[in-house]
Short mmCIF file of C-alpha atoms and ligand atoms in Angstrom, two decimals:
data_model
loop_
_atom_site.label_atom_id
_atom_site.label_comp_id
_atom_site.label_asym_id
_atom_site.label_seq_id
_atom_site.Cartn_x
_atom_site.Cartn_y
_atom_site.Cartn_z
CA MET A 1 201.36 -173.79 -194.22
CA MET A 2 199.88 -175.32 -197.25
CA ASP A 3 197.90 -178.43 -196.59
CA GLN A 4 198.16 -181.60 -198.70
CA ALA A 5 194.95 -180.93 -200.66
CA GLN A 6 196.11 -177.45 -201.64
CA ALA A 7 199.51 -178.83 -202.70
CA LEU A 8 197.77 -181.42 -204.88
CA ARG A 9 195.54 -178.91 -206.40
CA ARG A 10 198.51 -176.77 -207.33
CA LEU A 11 200.17 -179.79 -208.86
CA VAL A 12 197.16 -180.61 -210.94
CA ALA A 13 196.83 -177.00 -212.12
CA ARG A 14 200.41 -176.96 -213.17
CA SER A 15 200.21 -180.32 -214.95
CA ASN A 16 197.01 -179.23 -216.80
CA SER A 17 198.47 -175.88 -217.93
CA SER A 18 201.44 -177.56 -219.52
CA ALA A 19 199.43 -180.38 -221.10
CA SER A 20 198.73 -178.68 -224.43
CA SER A 21 202.33 -177.92 -225.24
CA VAL A 22 203.74 -181.28 -224.21
CA ASP A 23 200.92 -183.29 -225.78
CA ASP A 24 201.02 -181.48 -229.19
CA PRO A 25 200.62 -184.35 -231.62
CA SER A 26 202.88 -182.75 -234.14
CA THR A 27 205.78 -182.93 -231.71
CA ARG A 28 205.11 -186.43 -230.42
CA GLN A 29 205.68 -189.62 -232.21
CA HIS A 30 203.17 -191.70 -230.40
CA ARG A 31 200.80 -191.67 -227.50
CA THR A 32 200.75 -194.20 -224.74
CA ARG A 33 197.47 -196.05 -224.27
CA VAL A 34 196.56 -196.40 -220.67
CA ILE A 35 194.18 -199.25 -219.91
CA THR A 36 192.61 -200.35 -216.62
CA VAL A 37 191.59 -204.00 -216.49
CA THR A 38 188.75 -204.70 -214.00
CA SER A 39 185.77 -206.93 -213.25
CA GLY A 40 182.75 -207.00 -211.00
CA LYS A 41 183.22 -210.45 -209.76
CA GLY A 42 186.67 -211.69 -208.62
CA GLY A 43 188.64 -214.54 -210.07
CA VAL A 44 187.33 -214.20 -213.61
CA GLY A 45 190.72 -214.14 -215.19
CA LYS A 46 191.85 -210.45 -215.03
CA SER A 47 195.50 -211.10 -214.16
CA ASN A 48 195.84 -213.96 -216.61
CA PHE A 49 194.35 -211.91 -219.31
CA THR A 50 196.44 -208.76 -218.47
CA LEU A 51 199.72 -210.76 -218.41
CA ASN A 52 199.14 -212.76 -221.54
CA PHE A 53 197.58 -209.81 -223.48
CA ALA A 54 200.72 -207.71 -222.54
CA MET A 55 202.94 -210.49 -223.71
CA MET A 56 201.10 -210.73 -227.08
CA LEU A 57 201.35 -206.94 -227.52
CA GLN A 58 205.03 -207.18 -226.82
CA GLU A 59 205.33 -210.02 -229.32
CA ALA A 60 203.60 -207.90 -231.90
CA GLY A 61 206.21 -205.17 -231.31
CA TYR A 62 204.42 -202.89 -228.86
CA ARG A 63 206.30 -201.90 -225.68
CA THR A 64 204.11 -202.78 -222.76
CA LEU A 65 204.12 -202.16 -219.06
CA ILE A 66 201.90 -203.69 -216.45
CA PHE A 67 201.18 -202.05 -213.16
CA ASP A 68 200.01 -204.56 -210.60
CA ALA A 69 197.42 -202.37 -209.05
CA ASP A 70 195.71 -204.96 -206.98
CA ILE A 71 196.35 -203.38 -203.63
CA GLY A 72 197.61 -205.85 -201.06
CA MET A 73 197.61 -208.85 -203.45
CA ALA A 74 200.47 -209.62 -205.64
CA ASN A 75 199.19 -211.19 -208.83
CA ILE A 76 201.44 -210.69 -211.76
CA ASP A 77 204.77 -211.71 -210.18
CA VAL A 78 203.10 -214.83 -208.83
CA LEU A 79 201.83 -215.78 -212.28
CA ILE A 80 205.28 -215.19 -213.67
CA GLY A 81 206.93 -217.19 -210.90
CA SER A 82 209.37 -214.59 -209.76
CA PRO A 83 208.27 -212.88 -206.59
CA ALA A 84 209.60 -209.35 -206.53
CA SER A 85 211.25 -208.15 -203.42
CA VAL A 86 210.79 -204.48 -204.28
CA ASN A 87 207.66 -202.57 -205.16
CA LEU A 88 206.24 -199.10 -205.35
CA TYR A 89 206.58 -198.75 -201.55
CA HIS A 90 210.33 -198.61 -201.88
CA VAL A 91 210.08 -195.86 -204.42
CA LEU A 92 207.53 -193.86 -202.44
CA SER A 93 209.64 -194.11 -199.35
CA GLY A 94 212.66 -192.91 -201.23
CA MET A 95 214.66 -196.09 -200.97
CA LYS A 96 214.58 -196.84 -204.67
CA ARG A 97 213.99 -195.15 -207.98
CA LEU A 98 211.21 -196.20 -210.31
CA GLU A 99 213.77 -197.70 -212.74
CA ASP A 100 215.09 -199.96 -210.01
CA ILE A 101 211.79 -201.63 -209.33
CA VAL A 102 210.57 -202.09 -212.95
CA GLN A 103 210.93 -205.83 -213.71
CA ILE A 104 211.50 -207.45 -216.96
CA GLY A 105 209.06 -210.33 -217.65
CA PRO A 106 208.46 -212.97 -220.37
CA LYS A 107 208.70 -211.71 -223.99
CA GLY A 108 210.31 -208.59 -222.60
CA ILE A 109 207.26 -206.98 -221.04
CA HIS A 110 207.92 -204.67 -218.15
CA TYR A 111 205.95 -204.72 -214.91
CA VAL A 112 205.71 -202.89 -211.68
CA PRO A 113 205.08 -205.43 -208.86
CA GLY A 114 202.07 -204.93 -206.52
CA GLY A 115 202.17 -205.16 -202.77
CA SER A 116 201.92 -201.47 -202.09
CA GLY A 117 199.44 -198.98 -203.11
CA PHE A 118 199.45 -195.86 -205.15
CA GLN A 119 197.33 -194.45 -202.33
CA ASP A 120 200.53 -194.06 -200.31
CA LEU A 121 201.30 -191.18 -202.58
CA LEU A 122 198.84 -189.24 -200.50
CA ASN A 123 201.20 -189.25 -197.54
CA MET A 124 204.20 -188.08 -199.43
CA PRO A 125 205.61 -184.62 -199.00
CA GLU A 126 204.86 -182.47 -201.97
CA GLU A 127 208.38 -182.33 -203.26
CA SER A 128 208.79 -186.11 -203.27
CA LEU A 129 205.41 -186.54 -204.83
CA GLU A 130 206.25 -184.10 -207.58
CA SER A 131 209.55 -185.74 -208.36
CA PHE A 132 207.93 -189.15 -208.36
CA LEU A 133 205.13 -188.07 -210.71
CA SER A 134 207.54 -186.51 -213.14
CA GLU A 135 209.71 -189.58 -213.00
CA LEU A 136 206.66 -191.71 -213.69
CA GLU A 137 205.61 -189.45 -216.52
CA ASN A 138 208.99 -189.60 -218.18
CA TRP A 139 209.32 -193.30 -217.67
CA ALA A 140 205.84 -193.95 -219.14
CA GLU A 141 206.83 -192.26 -222.47
CA ARG A 142 208.73 -195.35 -223.56
CA TYR A 143 205.69 -197.60 -223.70
CA ASP A 144 202.97 -198.04 -226.27
CA VAL A 145 200.59 -199.56 -223.84
CA ILE A 146 200.30 -199.41 -220.03
CA LEU A 147 197.98 -201.75 -218.34
CA PHE A 148 196.71 -201.55 -214.76
CA ASP A 149 195.62 -204.95 -213.39
CA THR A 150 193.16 -204.16 -210.57
CA GLY A 151 191.41 -206.08 -207.88
CA ALA A 152 187.84 -207.11 -208.41
CA GLY A 153 184.82 -204.97 -207.58
CA LEU A 154 184.49 -201.29 -207.00
CA SER A 155 186.99 -200.25 -204.35
CA LYS A 156 187.88 -196.56 -204.19
CA GLU A 157 191.31 -197.32 -205.68
CA THR A 158 189.85 -199.26 -208.57
CA ILE A 159 187.39 -196.46 -209.42
CA ARG A 160 190.35 -194.03 -209.44
CA PHE A 161 192.27 -196.16 -211.91
CA VAL A 162 189.23 -196.58 -214.09
CA MET A 163 188.39 -192.97 -214.30
CA ALA A 164 191.98 -191.90 -214.96
CA ALA A 165 192.67 -194.43 -217.73
CA ASP A 166 191.89 -193.90 -221.47
CA GLU A 167 189.99 -197.20 -221.61
CA THR A 168 188.58 -199.75 -219.14
CA PHE A 169 188.45 -203.40 -220.10
CA VAL A 170 185.73 -205.20 -218.11
CA ILE A 171 186.31 -209.01 -217.84
CA THR A 172 183.43 -211.39 -217.27
CA THR A 173 182.69 -215.05 -217.58
CA PRO A 174 179.45 -216.65 -218.74
CA GLU A 175 178.44 -217.22 -215.07
CA PRO A 176 175.31 -215.31 -214.27
CA THR A 177 176.91 -213.81 -211.09
CA ALA A 178 179.89 -212.56 -213.13
CA ILE A 179 177.55 -211.07 -215.77
CA ALA A 180 175.40 -209.35 -213.14
CA ASP A 181 178.47 -207.98 -211.38
CA ALA A 182 179.98 -206.74 -214.62
CA TYR A 183 176.84 -204.82 -215.40
CA ALA A 184 176.62 -203.46 -211.89
CA LEU A 185 180.19 -202.17 -212.16
CA ILE A 186 179.56 -200.61 -215.58
CA LYS A 187 176.36 -198.94 -214.26
CA VAL A 188 178.03 -197.41 -211.24
CA VAL A 189 181.14 -196.25 -213.04
CA TYR A 190 179.09 -194.82 -215.94
CA GLY A 191 176.91 -192.96 -213.47
CA MET A 192 180.00 -191.36 -211.95
CA PHE A 193 182.15 -190.92 -215.08
CA PRO A 194 180.01 -190.98 -218.28
CA ASP A 195 183.10 -190.55 -220.38
CA THR A 196 184.54 -193.92 -219.47
CA LYS A 197 185.29 -196.01 -222.56
CA PHE A 198 184.49 -199.59 -221.70
CA ARG A 199 185.33 -202.70 -223.69
CA LEU A 200 184.14 -206.21 -222.78
CA VAL A 201 186.18 -209.34 -222.69
CA VAL A 202 184.32 -212.61 -222.20
CA ASN A 203 186.60 -215.31 -220.64
CA ARG A 204 186.13 -219.01 -220.08
CA ILE A 205 183.56 -219.58 -222.76
CA SER A 206 182.84 -223.20 -223.89
CA ASP A 207 181.78 -222.29 -227.35
CA TRP A 208 181.24 -219.19 -229.54
CA ALA A 209 177.48 -219.12 -228.97
CA GLU A 210 178.06 -219.01 -225.22
CA GLY A 211 180.48 -216.12 -225.76
CA GLN A 212 178.11 -214.19 -227.90
CA GLN A 213 175.20 -214.72 -225.58
CA THR A 214 177.22 -213.60 -222.58
CA ALA A 215 178.37 -210.53 -224.29
CA GLU A 216 174.79 -209.82 -225.51
CA ARG A 217 173.51 -210.04 -222.01
CA VAL A 218 175.79 -207.32 -220.75
CA THR A 219 175.65 -205.08 -223.84
CA SER A 220 171.91 -205.28 -224.26
CA VAL A 221 171.19 -204.21 -220.69
CA ALA A 222 173.70 -201.36 -221.01
CA ARG A 223 172.07 -200.29 -224.25
CA ARG A 224 168.51 -200.45 -222.85
CA PHE A 225 169.07 -198.92 -219.43
CA LEU A 226 172.13 -196.68 -219.92
CA GLN A 227 171.81 -195.98 -223.64
CA LEU A 228 175.44 -197.04 -223.69
CA GLU A 229 177.16 -199.10 -226.50
CA ILE A 230 179.81 -201.38 -225.12
CA PRO A 231 182.15 -202.76 -227.77
CA VAL A 232 183.30 -206.36 -227.29
CA LEU A 233 187.07 -206.68 -227.39
CA GLY A 234 187.07 -210.48 -227.60
CA TYR A 235 186.52 -213.92 -226.23
CA MET A 236 188.72 -216.50 -224.63
CA PHE A 237 187.90 -220.16 -224.30
CA ASP A 238 187.85 -222.07 -221.09
CA ASP A 239 190.88 -224.29 -221.16
CA PRO A 240 192.34 -226.48 -218.39
CA HIS A 241 195.86 -225.53 -219.65
CA VAL A 242 195.29 -222.04 -218.07
CA MET A 243 195.02 -223.50 -214.58
CA GLN A 244 198.01 -225.88 -215.29
CA ALA A 245 200.09 -222.86 -216.30
CA VAL A 246 199.06 -221.03 -213.20
CA LYS A 247 200.11 -223.89 -211.13
CA LYS A 248 203.52 -223.95 -212.87
CA GLN A 249 203.78 -220.23 -212.46
CA THR A 250 204.37 -219.69 -216.09
CA PRO A 251 202.16 -217.61 -218.38
CA PHE A 252 199.97 -219.92 -220.39
CA SER A 253 200.94 -218.24 -223.68
CA LEU A 254 204.54 -219.15 -222.98
CA LEU A 255 204.04 -222.62 -221.67
CA TYR A 256 201.47 -223.46 -224.42
CA PRO A 257 202.13 -221.19 -227.32
CA ASN A 258 199.86 -223.06 -229.74
CA ILE A 259 196.72 -223.67 -227.78
CA ARG A 260 193.49 -222.01 -228.95
CA VAL A 261 193.23 -219.62 -225.94
CA THR A 262 196.78 -218.34 -226.68
CA GLU A 263 195.86 -217.77 -230.26
CA GLN A 264 192.78 -215.91 -229.14
CA VAL A 265 194.72 -213.57 -226.95
CA ARG A 266 197.25 -213.05 -229.79
CA GLN A 267 194.44 -212.13 -232.17
CA LEU A 268 192.84 -209.93 -229.63
CA ALA A 269 196.01 -207.98 -229.01
CA ARG A 270 196.67 -207.48 -232.67
CA ALA A 271 193.06 -206.52 -233.45
CA TYR A 272 193.08 -204.04 -230.53
CA MET A 273 196.22 -202.27 -231.78
CA ASN A 274 195.05 -202.29 -235.43
CA ASN A 275 191.40 -201.20 -234.82
CA GLY A 276 191.47 -199.59 -231.50
CA GLN A 277 191.02 -195.78 -231.60
CA GLN A 278 194.07 -193.77 -230.96
CA PRO A 279 193.74 -192.30 -227.54
CA LYS A 280 192.53 -188.71 -227.70
CA ASN A 281 194.62 -185.69 -226.99
CA ASP A 282 193.55 -185.82 -223.32
CA GLY A 283 194.83 -189.36 -222.88
CA GLY A 284 198.13 -190.99 -222.03
CA MET A 285 200.06 -191.12 -218.78
CA LYS A 286 200.32 -187.44 -218.12
CA ASN A 287 196.65 -187.12 -218.20
CA PHE A 288 196.18 -190.33 -216.29
CA ILE A 289 198.27 -188.76 -213.49
CA SER A 290 196.43 -185.44 -213.51
CA LYS A 291 192.97 -187.06 -213.54
CA TRP A 292 194.01 -189.48 -210.86
CA LEU A 293 195.24 -186.72 -208.62
CA LYS A 294 192.16 -184.64 -209.16
CA ARG A 295 189.95 -187.09 -207.32
CA TRP A 296 191.69 -186.21 -204.09
CA THR A 297 191.26 -182.51 -204.25
N1 ATP B 1 190.45 -219.12 -219.89
C1 ATP B 1 190.50 -219.84 -218.77
N2 ATP B 1 190.33 -221.15 -218.78
C2 ATP B 1 190.40 -221.88 -217.61
N3 ATP B 1 190.63 -221.40 -216.47
C3 ATP B 1 190.81 -220.03 -216.38
C4 ATP B 1 190.78 -219.17 -217.47
N4 ATP B 1 191.02 -217.93 -217.05
C5 ATP B 1 191.11 -217.98 -215.77
N5 ATP B 1 191.02 -219.26 -215.32
C6 ATP B 1 191.20 -219.75 -213.92
O1 ATP B 1 190.80 -218.71 -213.06
C7 ATP B 1 191.78 -218.49 -212.06
C8 ATP B 1 191.75 -217.01 -211.69
O2 ATP B 1 192.30 -216.31 -212.70
P1 ATP B 1 192.96 -214.83 -212.39
O3 ATP B 1 193.82 -214.89 -211.22
O4 ATP B 1 193.56 -214.34 -213.63
O5 ATP B 1 191.60 -214.07 -212.04
P2 ATP B 1 191.52 -212.53 -211.44
O6 ATP B 1 190.29 -212.00 -212.04
O7 ATP B 1 192.76 -211.79 -211.66
O8 ATP B 1 191.31 -212.88 -209.94
P3 ATP B 1 191.32 -211.73 -208.70
O9 ATP B 1 190.00 -211.04 -208.78
O10 ATP B 1 191.54 -212.56 -207.49
O11 ATP B 1 192.44 -210.80 -208.94
C9 ATP B 1 193.11 -218.95 -212.67
O12 ATP B 1 194.01 -219.36 -211.69
C10 ATP B 1 192.63 -220.11 -213.53
O13 ATP B 1 192.55 -221.28 -212.73
MG1 MG B 2 194.03 -210.75 -210.31
#
């Protein structure tokens, strides 16, 4: 009998061999950008960034899906104020289909609630795994951007999301501990996967100078010790409205559409879609899945 690892290897091989035909740019209108949002230190604003960034992408006309990938912790649905009763677990155990658990959030974003891990896929029989993955792949086609909001730090799960995504957004704040942890994360991930495309987001700055100094502290060490250039995606101001919005379980960009930090995320989303590189041929959800599976084999 074939063991699980063998079965997964076969799946990967199959998905790789079909990649070139399916991903032929001449036959595809657009490519989904798959982004993992992470941080070294916890509580730096990943989930708030992910949610409001997704909403601003959606506002600008880009179909966006968030995967709450923080294993064990539900973040996104709490910030939205509508706790979901279904999650990936129900799909993986065959009780629901993916389309039954995808939630519609503010501005029309879609999100998949957390609460159960992708790692449960490991325990699925090959047939169910295969049908889930092809369902996921087909479903993902409809989005321009897919964001994975991860937990803080370098868990095995987070590393897997980072190495499978097209790009990794690292969030930090000006706090020295957050800066040190952001660099530590970049260093470890870069050591393991030198192809990772990082972008830095500096959150909770009190003025532009602090933002630039913070970014410089991360980027200069990466340049010096890793010979790695890390582009800065953008800055977000520290604003007490963010905490108030969290308490009201309403995204800050919805509750306070005109405050500076909302405008910053709006600009950041637009700039990203206008200037960001198109994902390469080996990007998108299909490749996310195949890279993600590979780590197990
Ligand atoms: N720009 C900001 N201005 C003021 N407060 C902020 C800002 N961003 C985040 N916060 C505060 O930080 C808290 C944590 O934010 P959030 O939950 O988004 O962080 P996280 O990185 O996702 O945390 P975790 O690592 O636990 O997943 C928020 O509840 C809010 O109080
Ligand atoms: Mg979070």
